[in-house]
PDB file of C-alpha atoms in Angstrom:
ATOM      1  CA  UNK A   1     -32.765  42.340 -15.582  1.00 57.00           C
ATOM      2  CA  UNK A   2     -35.538  40.646 -14.018  1.00 63.00           C
ATOM      3  CA  UNK A   3     -37.341  41.837 -10.990  1.00 56.00           C
ATOM      4  CA  UNK A   4     -35.970  39.197  -8.987  1.00 55.00           C
ATOM      5  CA  UNK A   5     -32.378  39.981 -10.113  1.00 62.00           C
ATOM      6  CA  UNK A   6     -33.242  43.689  -8.694  1.00 57.00           C
ATOM      7  CA  UNK A   7     -34.227  42.577  -5.595  1.00 49.00           C
ATOM      8  CA  UNK A   8     -31.331  40.303  -4.894  1.00 54.00           C
ATOM      9  CA  UNK A   9     -29.224  43.412  -5.570  1.00 56.00           C
ATOM     10  CA  UNK A  10     -30.717  45.189  -2.892  1.00 55.00           C
ATOM     11  CA  UNK A  11     -30.868  42.711  -0.127  1.00 55.00           C
ATOM     12  CA  UNK A  12     -28.140  42.724   2.500  1.00 53.00           C
ATOM     13  CA  UNK A  13     -27.095  39.167   1.652  1.00 48.00           C
ATOM     14  CA  UNK A  14     -23.359  38.286   0.403  1.00 49.00           C
ATOM     15  CA  UNK A  15     -22.503  35.689  -2.023  1.00 51.00           C
ATOM     16  CA  UNK A  16     -22.895  32.039  -1.028  1.00 48.00           C
ATOM     17  CA  UNK A  17     -19.933  30.664   0.933  1.00 50.00           C
ATOM     18  CA  UNK A  18     -18.340  28.085  -0.985  1.00 47.00           C
ATOM     19  CA  UNK A  19     -16.797  24.725   0.506  1.00 50.00           C
ATOM     20  CA  UNK A  20     -13.871  22.816  -0.723  1.00 58.00           C
ATOM     21  CA  UNK A  21     -14.858  19.663  -2.593  1.00 62.00           C
ATOM     22  CA  UNK A  22     -12.531  17.629  -0.716  1.00 79.00           C
ATOM     23  CA  UNK A  23     -13.971  18.712   3.051  1.00 90.00           C
ATOM     24  CA  UNK A  24     -15.703  15.304   3.255  1.00 93.00           C
ATOM     25  CA  UNK A  25     -14.631  11.702   2.478  1.00 93.00           C
ATOM     26  CA  UNK A  26     -17.211   8.991   2.070  1.00 94.00           C
ATOM     27  CA  UNK A  27     -16.276   5.413   3.640  1.00 95.00           C
ATOM     28  CA  UNK A  28     -16.535   2.662   1.077  1.00 92.00           C
ATOM     29  CA  UNK A  29     -17.635   0.285   3.845  1.00 93.00           C
ATOM     30  CA  UNK A  30     -20.397   2.015   6.051  1.00 95.00           C
ATOM     31  CA  UNK A  31     -21.077   4.918   3.240  1.00 94.00           C
ATOM     32  CA  UNK A  32     -20.878   7.474   6.383  1.00 94.00           C
ATOM     33  CA  UNK A  33     -19.619  10.881   5.309  1.00 94.00           C
ATOM     34  CA  UNK A  34     -16.414  11.953   7.394  1.00 94.00           C
ATOM     35  CA  UNK A  35     -14.330  14.994   7.775  1.00 94.00           C
ATOM     36  CA  UNK A  36     -11.270  14.453   5.868  1.00 93.00           C
ATOM     37  CA  UNK A  37      -9.168  16.100   8.221  1.00 93.00           C
ATOM     38  CA  UNK A  38     -10.713  13.666  11.126  1.00 94.00           C
ATOM     39  CA  UNK A  39     -10.191  10.816   8.545  1.00 95.00           C
ATOM     40  CA  UNK A  40      -6.475  11.353   7.956  1.00 93.00           C
ATOM     41  CA  UNK A  41      -5.734  12.422  11.720  1.00 94.00           C
ATOM     42  CA  UNK A  42      -7.037   8.988  12.439  1.00 96.00           C
ATOM     43  CA  UNK A  43      -4.582   7.408  10.225  1.00 96.00           C
ATOM     44  CA  UNK A  44      -7.109   6.933   7.534  1.00 96.00           C
ATOM     45  CA  UNK A  45      -9.189   4.609   9.261  1.00 97.00           C
ATOM     46  CA  UNK A  46     -12.853   5.243   9.508  1.00 96.00           C
ATOM     47  CA  UNK A  47     -14.261   6.242  12.883  1.00 95.00           C
ATOM     48  CA  UNK A  48     -17.435   4.875  12.443  1.00 95.00           C
ATOM     49  CA  UNK A  49     -16.896   1.185  11.282  1.00 96.00           C
ATOM     50  CA  UNK A  50     -12.777   0.983  11.762  1.00 96.00           C
ATOM     51  CA  UNK A  51     -12.487   0.443   7.918  1.00 96.00           C
ATOM     52  CA  UNK A  52      -8.746   0.615   6.866  1.00 97.00           C
ATOM     53  CA  UNK A  53      -8.799   2.827   3.978  1.00 96.00           C
ATOM     54  CA  UNK A  54      -5.828   2.620   1.360  1.00 95.00           C
ATOM     55  CA  UNK A  55      -2.986   5.171   1.766  1.00 96.00           C
ATOM     56  CA  UNK A  56       0.080   6.313  -0.208  1.00 95.00           C
ATOM     57  CA  UNK A  57       3.819   5.372   0.369  1.00 97.00           C
ATOM     58  CA  UNK A  58       4.587   8.762   2.026  1.00 97.00           C
ATOM     59  CA  UNK A  59       1.718   8.680   4.603  1.00 97.00           C
ATOM     60  CA  UNK A  60       2.689   4.955   5.418  1.00 97.00           C
ATOM     61  CA  UNK A  61       6.247   5.576   5.919  1.00 98.00           C
ATOM     62  CA  UNK A  62       5.477   8.728   8.470  1.00 97.00           C
ATOM     63  CA  UNK A  63       3.198   6.260  10.277  1.00 97.00           C
ATOM     64  CA  UNK A  64       5.573   3.367  10.541  1.00 98.00           C
ATOM     65  CA  UNK A  65       8.920   5.187  10.998  1.00 98.00           C
ATOM     66  CA  UNK A  66      10.246   7.723  13.739  1.00 97.00           C
ATOM     67  CA  UNK A  67      10.290  11.185  12.975  1.00 92.00           C
ATOM     68  CA  UNK A  68      13.865  11.213  11.079  1.00 92.00           C
ATOM     69  CA  UNK A  69      14.210   8.782   8.104  1.00 97.00           C
ATOM     70  CA  UNK A  70      16.021   8.611   4.507  1.00 97.00           C
ATOM     71  CA  UNK A  71      14.056   8.008   1.363  1.00 98.00           C
ATOM     72  CA  UNK A  72      16.206   5.504  -0.821  1.00 98.00           C
ATOM     73  CA  UNK A  73      16.994   6.479  -4.298  1.00 96.00           C
ATOM     74  CA  UNK A  74      14.732   4.727  -6.929  1.00 94.00           C
ATOM     75  CA  UNK A  75      16.793   2.630  -8.911  1.00 93.00           C
ATOM     76  CA  UNK A  76      17.015   3.204 -12.724  1.00 94.00           C
ATOM     77  CA  UNK A  77      15.528   0.682 -15.163  1.00 95.00           C
ATOM     78  CA  UNK A  78      14.685   0.231 -18.676  1.00 94.00           C
ATOM     79  CA  UNK A  79      11.369   1.414 -19.528  1.00 92.00           C
ATOM     80  CA  UNK A  80       8.982  -0.197 -21.858  1.00 95.00           C
ATOM     81  CA  UNK A  81      11.245  -2.793 -22.675  1.00 94.00           C
ATOM     82  CA  UNK A  82       8.545  -4.585 -24.878  1.00 96.00           C
ATOM     83  CA  UNK A  83       7.284  -1.420 -26.591  1.00 96.00           C
ATOM     84  CA  UNK A  84       3.765  -2.340 -25.259  1.00 96.00           C
ATOM     85  CA  UNK A  85       0.638  -0.913 -26.361  1.00 95.00           C
ATOM     86  CA  UNK A  86      -2.841  -1.825 -25.477  1.00 93.00           C
ATOM     87  CA  UNK A  87      -5.409   0.745 -25.461  1.00 93.00           C
ATOM     88  CA  UNK A  88      -2.672   2.940 -24.299  1.00 95.00           C
ATOM     89  CA  UNK A  89       0.840   3.127 -24.744  1.00 97.00           C
ATOM     90  CA  UNK A  90       2.995   1.765 -21.852  1.00 97.00           C
ATOM     91  CA  UNK A  91       4.708   5.008 -21.684  1.00 96.00           C
ATOM     92  CA  UNK A  92       1.736   7.141 -21.649  1.00 97.00           C
ATOM     93  CA  UNK A  93       0.267   4.987 -18.475  1.00 97.00           C
ATOM     94  CA  UNK A  94       3.737   5.610 -16.740  1.00 97.00           C
ATOM     95  CA  UNK A  95       3.485   9.280 -17.249  1.00 97.00           C
ATOM     96  CA  UNK A  96      -0.098   9.213 -16.102  1.00 97.00           C
ATOM     97  CA  UNK A  97       0.812   7.311 -13.003  1.00 97.00           C
ATOM     98  CA  UNK A  98       3.846   9.664 -12.231  1.00 97.00           C
ATOM     99  CA  UNK A  99       1.843  12.796 -12.815  1.00 96.00           C
ATOM    100  CA  UNK A 100      -0.418  11.996  -9.610  1.00 94.00           C
ATOM    101  CA  UNK A 101       2.303  10.475  -7.634  1.00 95.00           C
ATOM    102  CA  UNK A 102       5.496  11.880  -6.073  1.00 95.00           C
ATOM    103  CA  UNK A 103       7.366   8.964  -6.703  1.00 97.00           C
ATOM    104  CA  UNK A 104       8.621   7.177 -10.011  1.00 96.00           C
ATOM    105  CA  UNK A 105       6.996   3.950  -9.604  1.00 97.00           C
ATOM    106  CA  UNK A 106       4.864   1.583  -7.232  1.00 98.00           C
ATOM    107  CA  UNK A 107       7.562   0.458  -4.530  1.00 98.00           C
ATOM    108  CA  UNK A 108       9.376   3.207  -2.203  1.00 98.00           C
ATOM    109  CA  UNK A 109      11.832   2.300   0.447  1.00 98.00           C
ATOM    110  CA  UNK A 110      13.433   4.380   3.476  1.00 98.00           C
ATOM    111  CA  UNK A 111      15.916   4.031   6.080  1.00 98.00           C
ATOM    112  CA  UNK A 112      15.280   4.862   9.481  1.00 98.00           C
ATOM    113  CA  UNK A 113      14.286   3.758  13.041  1.00 98.00           C
ATOM    114  CA  UNK A 114      10.866   2.204  14.565  1.00 98.00           C
ATOM    115  CA  UNK A 115      10.505   2.761  17.966  1.00 97.00           C
ATOM    116  CA  UNK A 116      14.361   3.218  18.120  1.00 96.00           C
ATOM    117  CA  UNK A 117      15.405   0.092  16.386  1.00 97.00           C
ATOM    118  CA  UNK A 118      17.117   0.395  12.833  1.00 97.00           C
ATOM    119  CA  UNK A 119      15.027  -0.709   9.899  1.00 98.00           C
ATOM    120  CA  UNK A 120      14.563  -0.465   5.981  1.00 98.00           C
ATOM    121  CA  UNK A 121      10.911  -0.098   5.233  1.00 98.00           C
ATOM    122  CA  UNK A 122       9.471  -0.685   1.907  1.00 98.00           C
ATOM    123  CA  UNK A 123       6.095   0.455   0.755  1.00 98.00           C
ATOM    124  CA  UNK A 124       3.924  -0.388  -2.117  1.00 98.00           C
ATOM    125  CA  UNK A 125       1.812   1.951  -3.478  1.00 97.00           C
ATOM    126  CA  UNK A 126      -1.692   0.720  -5.019  1.00 97.00           C
ATOM    127  CA  UNK A 127      -2.367   4.091  -6.405  1.00 95.00           C
ATOM    128  CA  UNK A 128       0.485   3.530  -8.751  1.00 97.00           C
ATOM    129  CA  UNK A 129      -0.904   1.165 -11.325  1.00 97.00           C
ATOM    130  CA  UNK A 130      -2.307  -0.648  -9.113  1.00 96.00           C
ATOM    131  CA  UNK A 131       0.830  -1.479  -7.107  1.00 97.00           C
ATOM    132  CA  UNK A 132       1.799  -3.714  -9.929  1.00 97.00           C
ATOM    133  CA  UNK A 133       5.319  -5.423 -10.087  1.00 97.00           C
ATOM    134  CA  UNK A 134       7.400  -4.373 -12.718  1.00 97.00           C
ATOM    135  CA  UNK A 135      11.420  -4.502 -13.297  1.00 97.00           C
ATOM    136  CA  UNK A 136      11.342  -0.855 -11.171  1.00 97.00           C
ATOM    137  CA  UNK A 137       9.493  -2.575  -8.117  1.00 98.00           C
ATOM    138  CA  UNK A 138      11.738  -5.625  -8.272  1.00 98.00           C
ATOM    139  CA  UNK A 139      15.179  -3.588  -8.286  1.00 98.00           C
ATOM    140  CA  UNK A 140      13.546  -1.156  -5.498  1.00 98.00           C
ATOM    141  CA  UNK A 141      12.750  -4.320  -3.363  1.00 98.00           C
ATOM    142  CA  UNK A 142      16.296  -5.752  -3.961  1.00 98.00           C
ATOM    143  CA  UNK A 143      18.336  -2.564  -3.201  1.00 98.00           C
ATOM    144  CA  UNK A 144      16.236  -1.971  -0.022  1.00 98.00           C
ATOM    145  CA  UNK A 145      16.967  -5.379   1.109  1.00 98.00           C
ATOM    146  CA  UNK A 146      20.443  -4.870   0.340  1.00 98.00           C
ATOM    147  CA  UNK A 147      20.496  -1.813   2.527  1.00 98.00           C
ATOM    148  CA  UNK A 148      19.273  -3.692   5.328  1.00 98.00           C
ATOM    149  CA  UNK A 149      22.222  -6.350   5.034  1.00 98.00           C
ATOM    150  CA  UNK A 150      24.498  -3.405   4.928  1.00 98.00           C
ATOM    151  CA  UNK A 151      22.847  -2.013   7.988  1.00 97.00           C
ATOM    152  CA  UNK A 152      22.770  -5.220   9.745  1.00 97.00           C
ATOM    153  CA  UNK A 153      19.082  -4.153  10.559  1.00 97.00           C
ATOM    154  CA  UNK A 154      15.424  -5.684   9.684  1.00 98.00           C
ATOM    155  CA  UNK A 155      13.441  -5.098   6.645  1.00 98.00           C
ATOM    156  CA  UNK A 156       9.940  -4.379   7.002  1.00 98.00           C
ATOM    157  CA  UNK A 157       8.056  -4.623   3.586  1.00 98.00           C
ATOM    158  CA  UNK A 158       4.392  -3.359   3.448  1.00 98.00           C
ATOM    159  CA  UNK A 159       2.681  -4.807   0.204  1.00 98.00           C
ATOM    160  CA  UNK A 160      -0.450  -3.560  -1.763  1.00 97.00           C
ATOM    161  CA  UNK A 161      -0.492  -4.756  -5.155  1.00 96.00           C
ATOM    162  CA  UNK A 162      -2.624  -6.334  -7.867  1.00 93.00           C
ATOM    163  CA  UNK A 163       0.119  -8.499  -9.074  1.00 94.00           C
ATOM    164  CA  UNK A 164       2.753  -8.598 -11.674  1.00 95.00           C
ATOM    165  CA  UNK A 165       2.732  -5.741 -14.204  1.00 96.00           C
ATOM    166  CA  UNK A 166       1.272  -7.271 -17.462  1.00 94.00           C
ATOM    167  CA  UNK A 167       2.910  -4.263 -19.690  1.00 97.00           C
ATOM    168  CA  UNK A 168       6.280  -5.794 -18.849  1.00 97.00           C
ATOM    169  CA  UNK A 169       5.352  -9.633 -19.676  1.00 96.00           C
ATOM    170  CA  UNK A 170       8.003 -12.256 -18.404  1.00 96.00           C
ATOM    171  CA  UNK A 171      10.331  -9.400 -17.374  1.00 97.00           C
ATOM    172  CA  UNK A 172       7.939  -8.677 -14.459  1.00 97.00           C
ATOM    173  CA  UNK A 173       7.488 -12.368 -13.636  1.00 96.00           C
ATOM    174  CA  UNK A 174      11.235 -12.390 -13.307  1.00 97.00           C
ATOM    175  CA  UNK A 175      11.147 -10.171 -10.396  1.00 97.00           C
ATOM    176  CA  UNK A 176       9.677 -12.898  -8.378  1.00 97.00           C
ATOM    177  CA  UNK A 177      12.631 -15.090  -8.044  1.00 97.00           C
ATOM    178  CA  UNK A 178      14.900 -12.203  -7.480  1.00 97.00           C
ATOM    179  CA  UNK A 179      12.905 -11.091  -4.455  1.00 98.00           C
ATOM    180  CA  UNK A 180      12.899 -14.333  -3.182  1.00 97.00           C
ATOM    181  CA  UNK A 181      16.708 -14.745  -3.563  1.00 98.00           C
ATOM    182  CA  UNK A 182      16.910 -11.406  -1.386  1.00 98.00           C
ATOM    183  CA  UNK A 183      14.711 -12.823   1.506  1.00 98.00           C
ATOM    184  CA  UNK A 184      16.866 -15.915   1.461  1.00 98.00           C
ATOM    185  CA  UNK A 185      19.912 -13.674   1.898  1.00 98.00           C
ATOM    186  CA  UNK A 186      18.251 -11.957   4.901  1.00 98.00           C
ATOM    187  CA  UNK A 187      17.498 -15.031   6.730  1.00 97.00           C
ATOM    188  CA  UNK A 188      21.063 -16.456   5.933  1.00 97.00           C
ATOM    189  CA  UNK A 189      22.287 -13.306   7.605  1.00 97.00           C
ATOM    190  CA  UNK A 190      20.012 -13.652  10.615  1.00 97.00           C
ATOM    191  CA  UNK A 191      18.137 -10.349   9.725  1.00 98.00           C
ATOM    192  CA  UNK A 192      14.301 -10.171  10.353  1.00 98.00           C
ATOM    193  CA  UNK A 193      12.038  -9.805   7.215  1.00 98.00           C
ATOM    194  CA  UNK A 194       8.590  -8.548   8.228  1.00 98.00           C
ATOM    195  CA  UNK A 195       5.661  -8.321   5.935  1.00 98.00           C
ATOM    196  CA  UNK A 196       2.578  -5.950   6.482  1.00 98.00           C
ATOM    197  CA  UNK A 197      -0.029  -7.316   4.124  1.00 98.00           C
ATOM    198  CA  UNK A 198      -2.513  -4.240   3.158  1.00 98.00           C
ATOM    199  CA  UNK A 199      -5.558  -4.218   1.289  1.00 97.00           C
ATOM    200  CA  UNK A 200      -5.015  -5.453  -1.394  1.00 97.00           C
ATOM    201  CA  UNK A 201      -2.202  -8.107  -1.670  1.00 97.00           C
ATOM    202  CA  UNK A 202      -2.703 -10.067  -4.653  1.00 96.00           C
ATOM    203  CA  UNK A 203      -1.107 -12.087  -7.950  1.00 95.00           C
ATOM    204  CA  UNK A 204       2.382 -12.601  -8.193  1.00 95.00           C
ATOM    205  CA  UNK A 205       3.205 -10.453  -5.099  1.00 97.00           C
ATOM    206  CA  UNK A 206       1.564 -12.903  -2.877  1.00 96.00           C
ATOM    207  CA  UNK A 207       3.396 -15.911  -4.727  1.00 95.00           C
ATOM    208  CA  UNK A 208       6.794 -14.444  -3.891  1.00 96.00           C
ATOM    209  CA  UNK A 209       7.877 -11.918  -1.268  1.00 97.00           C
ATOM    210  CA  UNK A 210       4.586 -11.345   0.406  1.00 98.00           C
ATOM    211  CA  UNK A 211       4.291 -14.876   2.030  1.00 97.00           C
ATOM    212  CA  UNK A 212       7.928 -15.368   2.718  1.00 97.00           C
ATOM    213  CA  UNK A 213       8.154 -13.234   5.970  1.00 97.00           C
ATOM    214  CA  UNK A 214       9.432 -14.131   9.232  1.00 98.00           C
ATOM    215  CA  UNK A 215       6.168 -12.754  10.436  1.00 98.00           C
ATOM    216  CA  UNK A 216       3.134 -11.960   8.505  1.00 98.00           C
ATOM    217  CA  UNK A 217       1.176  -8.898  10.003  1.00 98.00           C
ATOM    218  CA  UNK A 218      -2.201  -8.177   8.195  1.00 98.00           C
ATOM    219  CA  UNK A 219      -4.423  -5.044   8.508  1.00 98.00           C
ATOM    220  CA  UNK A 220      -7.951  -5.455   9.294  1.00 98.00           C
ATOM    221  CA  UNK A 221     -10.301  -6.568   6.442  1.00 96.00           C
ATOM    222  CA  UNK A 222      -7.210  -6.567   3.794  1.00 97.00           C
ATOM    223  CA  UNK A 223      -7.957  -8.687   0.800  1.00 97.00           C
ATOM    224  CA  UNK A 224      -5.075 -11.132   0.399  1.00 97.00           C
ATOM    225  CA  UNK A 225      -4.827 -13.925  -2.170  1.00 95.00           C
ATOM    226  CA  UNK A 226      -3.376 -15.076  -5.492  1.00 93.00           C
ATOM    227  CA  UNK A 227      -6.121 -15.549  -7.834  1.00 90.00           C
ATOM    228  CA  UNK A 228      -9.761 -13.547  -7.531  1.00 86.00           C
ATOM    229  CA  UNK A 229     -12.602 -15.027  -5.641  1.00 86.00           C
ATOM    230  CA  UNK A 230     -14.680 -15.343  -8.760  1.00 88.00           C
ATOM    231  CA  UNK A 231     -11.900 -17.347 -10.455  1.00 90.00           C
ATOM    232  CA  UNK A 232     -11.521 -19.786  -7.893  1.00 91.00           C
ATOM    233  CA  UNK A 233     -15.202 -20.365  -7.638  1.00 90.00           C
ATOM    234  CA  UNK A 234     -15.457 -21.025 -11.406  1.00 90.00           C
ATOM    235  CA  UNK A 235     -12.359 -23.523 -10.906  1.00 92.00           C
ATOM    236  CA  UNK A 236     -13.448 -25.568  -8.296  1.00 90.00           C
ATOM    237  CA  UNK A 237     -17.371 -24.950  -8.714  1.00 91.00           C
ATOM    238  CA  UNK A 238     -17.932 -24.477  -5.106  1.00 90.00           C
ATOM    239  CA  UNK A 239     -19.470 -21.615  -3.412  1.00 89.00           C
ATOM    240  CA  UNK A 240     -16.523 -20.238  -0.946  1.00 90.00           C
ATOM    241  CA  UNK A 241     -17.030 -19.138   2.538  1.00 90.00           C
ATOM    242  CA  UNK A 242     -18.037 -15.758   3.613  1.00 87.00           C
ATOM    243  CA  UNK A 243     -14.974 -13.642   4.499  1.00 89.00           C
ATOM    244  CA  UNK A 244     -12.844 -15.873   2.218  1.00 92.00           C
ATOM    245  CA  UNK A 245      -9.327 -14.174   1.328  1.00 94.00           C
ATOM    246  CA  UNK A 246      -9.792 -11.519   4.029  1.00 96.00           C
ATOM    247  CA  UNK A 247      -7.214 -10.714   6.689  1.00 97.00           C
ATOM    248  CA  UNK A 248      -9.297 -12.097   9.774  1.00 97.00           C
ATOM    249  CA  UNK A 249     -10.273 -15.555   7.648  1.00 96.00           C
ATOM    250  CA  UNK A 250      -6.506 -16.049   6.942  1.00 97.00           C
ATOM    251  CA  UNK A 251      -5.456 -15.640  10.657  1.00 98.00           C
ATOM    252  CA  UNK A 252      -8.063 -18.028  11.744  1.00 96.00           C
ATOM    253  CA  UNK A 253      -6.799 -20.551   9.041  1.00 96.00           C
ATOM    254  CA  UNK A 254      -3.177 -20.002   9.987  1.00 96.00           C
ATOM    255  CA  UNK A 255      -1.984 -17.942   6.854  1.00 96.00           C
ATOM    256  CA  UNK A 256      -1.112 -14.859   8.830  1.00 98.00           C
ATOM    257  CA  UNK A 257       0.670 -14.535  12.260  1.00 98.00           C
ATOM    258  CA  UNK A 258      -1.586 -11.534  13.591  1.00 98.00           C
ATOM    259  CA  UNK A 259      -4.017  -8.748  12.371  1.00 98.00           C
ATOM    260  CA  UNK A 260      -3.136  -5.559  13.580  1.00 98.00           C
ATOM    261  CA  UNK A 261      -4.904  -2.310  13.806  1.00 98.00           C
ATOM    262  CA  UNK A 262      -3.131   0.608  12.131  1.00 97.00           C
ATOM    263  CA  UNK A 263      -2.647   2.578  15.352  1.00 97.00           C
ATOM    264  CA  UNK A 264      -0.887  -0.252  16.956  1.00 98.00           C
ATOM    265  CA  UNK A 265       1.269  -0.946  13.851  1.00 98.00           C
ATOM    266  CA  UNK A 266       4.561   0.954  14.873  1.00 98.00           C
ATOM    267  CA  UNK A 267       4.630  -0.386  18.300  1.00 98.00           C
ATOM    268  CA  UNK A 268       4.131  -3.871  17.335  1.00 98.00           C
ATOM    269  CA  UNK A 269       6.751  -3.693  14.499  1.00 98.00           C
ATOM    270  CA  UNK A 270       9.317  -2.088  17.324  1.00 97.00           C
ATOM    271  CA  UNK A 271       8.563  -5.151  19.521  1.00 97.00           C
ATOM    272  CA  UNK A 272       9.228  -7.702  16.781  1.00 98.00           C
ATOM    273  CA  UNK A 273      12.386  -5.913  15.897  1.00 97.00           C
ATOM    274  CA  UNK A 274      13.671  -5.919  19.465  1.00 96.00           C
ATOM    275  CA  UNK A 275      12.797  -9.626  19.566  1.00 96.00           C
ATOM    276  CA  UNK A 276      13.997 -10.705  16.142  1.00 96.00           C
ATOM    277  CA  UNK A 277      17.169  -8.543  15.330  1.00 90.00           C
ATOM    278  CA  UNK A 278      20.627  -9.788  16.154  1.00 86.00           C
ATOM    279  CA  UNK A 279      21.853  -9.070  19.749  1.00 75.00           C
ATOM    280  CA  UNK A 280      24.407  -6.545  19.960  1.00 61.00           C
ATOM    281  CA  UNK A 281      28.016  -7.607  20.567  1.00 42.00           C
ATOM    282  CA  UNK A 282      29.029  -6.903  24.280  1.00 36.00           C
TER     283      UNK A 282
END
């Protein structure tokens, strides 16, 4: 034992107090460190720069719906229909995604009320394989829309996706017309279909149900588009304007109806449902 170790044993100091690794979170925009508890209390919005962070399905449902709601069962679909393998097997990717997620796939729906108005809310979770749209997502979307038809209430869809799930090939692209048909049925029934565009909403999701709502609400700073900015620039061989494909730019150019802060989202949805839902029989 060295002399330093012997001195340390005699000093009246306790062991160094350890702090949890997840006590702080770094804002991806302003790079400031924020207490995680403060960040989550602020609805996962940075208190310094107002950056809207990405959140999971459960947190989103709690923020939008009133206190009590019912999680709708996830539909059963054929998994790995193409027996797809790239650097990993598709089945292994699904297992890894499910190990870190409370839900079996990227789309989770619930039935409850928003500001007292009945509604079905479907949420796409970007943390599950980039929120990619496969057969499970397509079935979950259609089942949620069908529940809205049964309950005669509005359907709110929160999108956050990188597009179609390549591991399911053409079967993933077939979910685009399926979801489109369900939005048409809601319209024919006179029921509101409201889309909340979260960061990011891209690819085949943007090309289908994300842009078919009666009202489109975007979260501040959300990336919304079909192809990526680099692909577009290389195709048209022109420099794109600053803020291209961001929520504020799309609102300015008429692609979305409003940009709404997360703290105001529930109240805004409640007002829209009150205005758009079918009138009750006298």
